[in-house]
Coordinates of C-alpha atoms (C1' of nucleotides) in Angstrom, one line a residue:
Chain A
M1 CA 164.8 87.7 113.3
K2 CA 165.3 89.7 116.5
Y3 CA 165.9 88.6 119.9
W4 CA 164.4 90.0 123.3
L5 CA 164.1 89.3 127.0
I6 CA 160.9 89.5 128.8
K7 CA 160.6 89.8 132.5
S8 CA 157.7 88.4 134.5
E9 CA 157.3 87.8 138.2
P10 CA 156.7 84.0 138.7
D11 CA 154.3 84.7 141.4
V12 CA 152.1 86.6 139.0
F13 CA 152.7 84.8 135.6
G14 CA 155.7 82.3 135.3
I15 CA 157.0 80.2 132.5
E16 CA 154.9 77.2 133.8
D17 CA 151.7 79.4 133.4
L18 CA 152.7 80.2 129.8
E19 CA 153.3 76.5 129.2
K20 CA 149.9 75.8 130.6
V21 CA 148.0 78.3 128.4
G22 CA 150.3 78.1 125.4
R23 CA 149.7 81.8 124.4
E24 CA 149.2 84.9 126.4
P25 CA 148.5 88.6 125.8
W26 CA 151.5 90.5 127.4
D27 CA 149.5 93.1 129.1
G28 CA 150.4 95.6 131.8
I29 CA 153.4 97.1 130.1
R30 CA 153.4 100.7 131.3
N31 CA 156.7 102.0 130.4
Y32 CA 157.2 103.9 127.1
Q33 CA 160.5 102.4 126.1
A34 CA 159.2 98.9 126.6
R35 CA 156.0 99.7 124.6
N36 CA 158.2 101.2 121.8
F37 CA 160.2 97.9 121.6
M38 CA 157.0 96.0 121.3
R39 CA 155.4 98.4 118.8
D40 CA 158.5 99.3 116.6
G41 CA 161.1 96.6 117.2
M42 CA 159.3 93.3 117.3
E43 CA 158.0 91.2 114.5
V44 CA 155.8 88.1 114.6
G45 CA 158.2 85.1 115.0
D46 CA 160.9 86.9 117.1
L47 CA 162.2 84.9 120.1
A48 CA 162.4 86.1 123.6
I49 CA 164.2 84.8 126.8
F50 CA 161.7 84.5 129.5
Y51 CA 163.1 85.8 132.6
H52 CA 161.7 85.5 136.2
S53 CA 162.2 88.7 138.2
N54 CA 161.5 89.0 141.8
A55 CA 162.2 85.4 142.2
K56 CA 164.6 83.3 144.4
P57 CA 166.8 83.3 142.5
P58 CA 166.0 85.5 139.5
G59 CA 167.1 84.1 136.1
A60 CA 166.2 83.0 132.6
V61 CA 163.8 80.0 132.5
G62 CA 162.7 79.5 129.0
I63 CA 161.9 80.9 125.7
A64 CA 158.7 82.4 124.2
R65 CA 157.9 83.7 120.7
V66 CA 156.2 86.8 119.5
A67 CA 152.8 85.5 118.3
S68 CA 150.8 88.6 117.2
D69 CA 151.0 92.1 116.0
V70 CA 150.6 95.0 118.5
Y71 CA 147.1 95.9 119.6
P72 CA 145.7 98.2 122.4
D73 CA 146.1 96.6 125.9
P74 CA 142.5 96.2 127.0
T75 CA 143.5 96.4 130.8
Q76 CA 144.1 100.2 130.3
F77 CA 140.4 100.8 129.9
D78 CA 139.2 98.5 132.6
S79 CA 138.6 100.6 135.7
K80 CA 138.8 97.4 137.9
S81 CA 142.2 96.4 136.6
K82 CA 145.4 97.4 138.3
Y83 CA 146.7 98.4 134.9
H84 CA 143.9 100.9 134.5
D85 CA 145.0 104.2 133.0
P86 CA 142.2 106.8 133.1
K87 CA 144.3 109.2 131.0
S88 CA 144.4 106.8 128.0
N89 CA 142.1 107.8 125.2
P90 CA 140.2 104.9 123.5
D91 CA 140.7 106.6 120.2
E92 CA 144.4 106.8 120.6
P93 CA 145.4 104.1 123.1
R94 CA 148.4 104.7 125.0
W95 CA 149.5 101.2 125.9
L96 CA 149.8 98.4 123.4
L97 CA 150.7 94.7 123.6
R98 CA 151.5 91.6 121.7
D99 CA 150.7 88.0 122.3
F100 CA 153.5 85.6 123.3
E101 CA 153.4 81.9 122.8
F102 CA 155.3 79.2 124.6
V103 CA 158.3 77.7 123.0
L104 CA 160.2 75.8 125.6
K105 CA 161.2 75.7 129.2
F106 CA 164.9 75.3 130.1
P107 CA 165.6 72.0 131.9
E108 CA 167.3 74.3 134.6
M109 CA 167.2 78.0 135.2
V110 CA 170.2 80.0 134.2
S111 CA 170.3 82.2 137.2
L112 CA 171.1 86.0 137.1
E113 CA 174.2 85.2 138.9
E114 CA 175.4 82.9 136.2
L115 CA 174.5 85.3 133.5
K116 CA 176.5 88.1 135.2
A117 CA 179.5 85.7 135.7
E118 CA 179.6 84.8 132.0
A119 CA 182.1 87.0 130.1
A120 CA 180.5 86.2 126.8
L121 CA 177.3 88.0 127.9
E122 CA 179.0 91.2 128.9
G123 CA 176.8 94.1 127.9
M124 CA 173.5 92.2 128.2
M125 CA 171.0 94.7 129.5
V126 CA 169.6 92.4 132.1
T127 CA 172.8 91.9 133.8
Q128 CA 173.4 95.6 134.2
R129 CA 172.5 97.3 137.5
G130 CA 169.6 99.6 137.5
T131 CA 168.0 98.1 134.3
R132 CA 164.4 97.9 135.2
L133 CA 162.9 97.6 131.9
S134 CA 160.6 94.6 131.5
I135 CA 161.4 94.2 127.8
T136 CA 164.8 94.5 126.4
P137 CA 166.6 93.7 123.1
V138 CA 169.1 90.9 123.1
E139 CA 171.8 90.4 120.7
A140 CA 171.9 87.2 118.8
K141 CA 175.1 86.1 120.1
H142 CA 173.9 86.6 123.7
F143 CA 170.6 84.8 122.9
K144 CA 172.6 81.8 121.6
K145 CA 174.9 81.8 124.5
V146 CA 172.0 81.7 126.9
C147 CA 170.5 78.8 125.0
K148 CA 173.8 76.9 125.3
M149 CA 174.2 77.6 129.1
A150 CA 170.6 76.2 129.5
G151 CA 171.5 73.2 127.4
V152 CA 168.9 73.7 124.8
K153 CA 169.1 74.1 121.0
V154 CA 168.4 77.6 119.6
P155 CA 164.8 77.3 118.4
K156 CA 163.9 77.7 114.7
Chain B
dG1 C1' 161.9 94.4 154.2
dC2 C1' 165.4 97.7 152.6
dC3 C1' 166.8 100.7 149.5
dA4 C1' 169.3 102.2 145.1
dA5 C1' 168.1 103.3 140.6
dC6 C1' 165.3 105.5 137.7
dG7 C1' 160.8 106.9 135.5
dT8 C1' 156.8 110.0 136.0
dT9 C1' 154.2 113.8 137.6
dG10 C1' 153.1 118.3 138.4
dG11 C1' 154.0 123.0 140.4
dC12 C1' 156.4 126.8 139.1
Chain C
dG1 C1' 161.6 123.3 130.7
dC2 C1' 163.4 122.5 135.3
dC3 C1' 163.4 119.7 139.2
dA4 C1' 161.5 118.0 143.7
dA5 C1' 158.5 114.7 145.2
dC6 C1' 156.7 110.5 144.6
dG7 C1' 156.0 105.7 143.0
dT8 C1' 157.8 101.5 141.2
dT9 C1' 161.1 97.9 140.1
dG10 C1' 163.8 94.3 141.5
dG11 C1' 168.2 92.6 143.5
dC12 C1' 169.7 91.6 147.8

DNA sequence: GCCAACGTTGGC
DNA sequence: GCCAACGTTGGC
């Protein structure tokens, strides 16, 4: 079991949206490092901290689970999509995604400020300045600590 | 809205 | 393969 952190802007797709739909294809990833994490690092069943970026305040708001294998992100071939990539070849799709399913919403957000202030979370990528990756690996001890700060049990 | 950080593109 | 220009992310 590996642990991850996935960012999303609540104005676009927040934890409430995931709770409502239950499961969502994580489309729009247009960064090679993030894609590689999804493709090579993740396994079905892995857990991810759901993080609200560009929010007031930004922070961890819940937990999602990797719910599918990787498959091509359909938005890359959709000329009407803002994620359209005319350079991607359908025979060899450049962008991939996985589905994520809702696990739980934290009773209260653990803000970025709190994450940064917690010594036990030192080294967590999201707390480091300049980390813009929308998908990052999270150490098990960090994942558990965030659950504890949020007042929830680590999901099975 | 500003702007630092950083990834990508493309000319050479 | 270098690197300047440009675009995007995301905290503040």
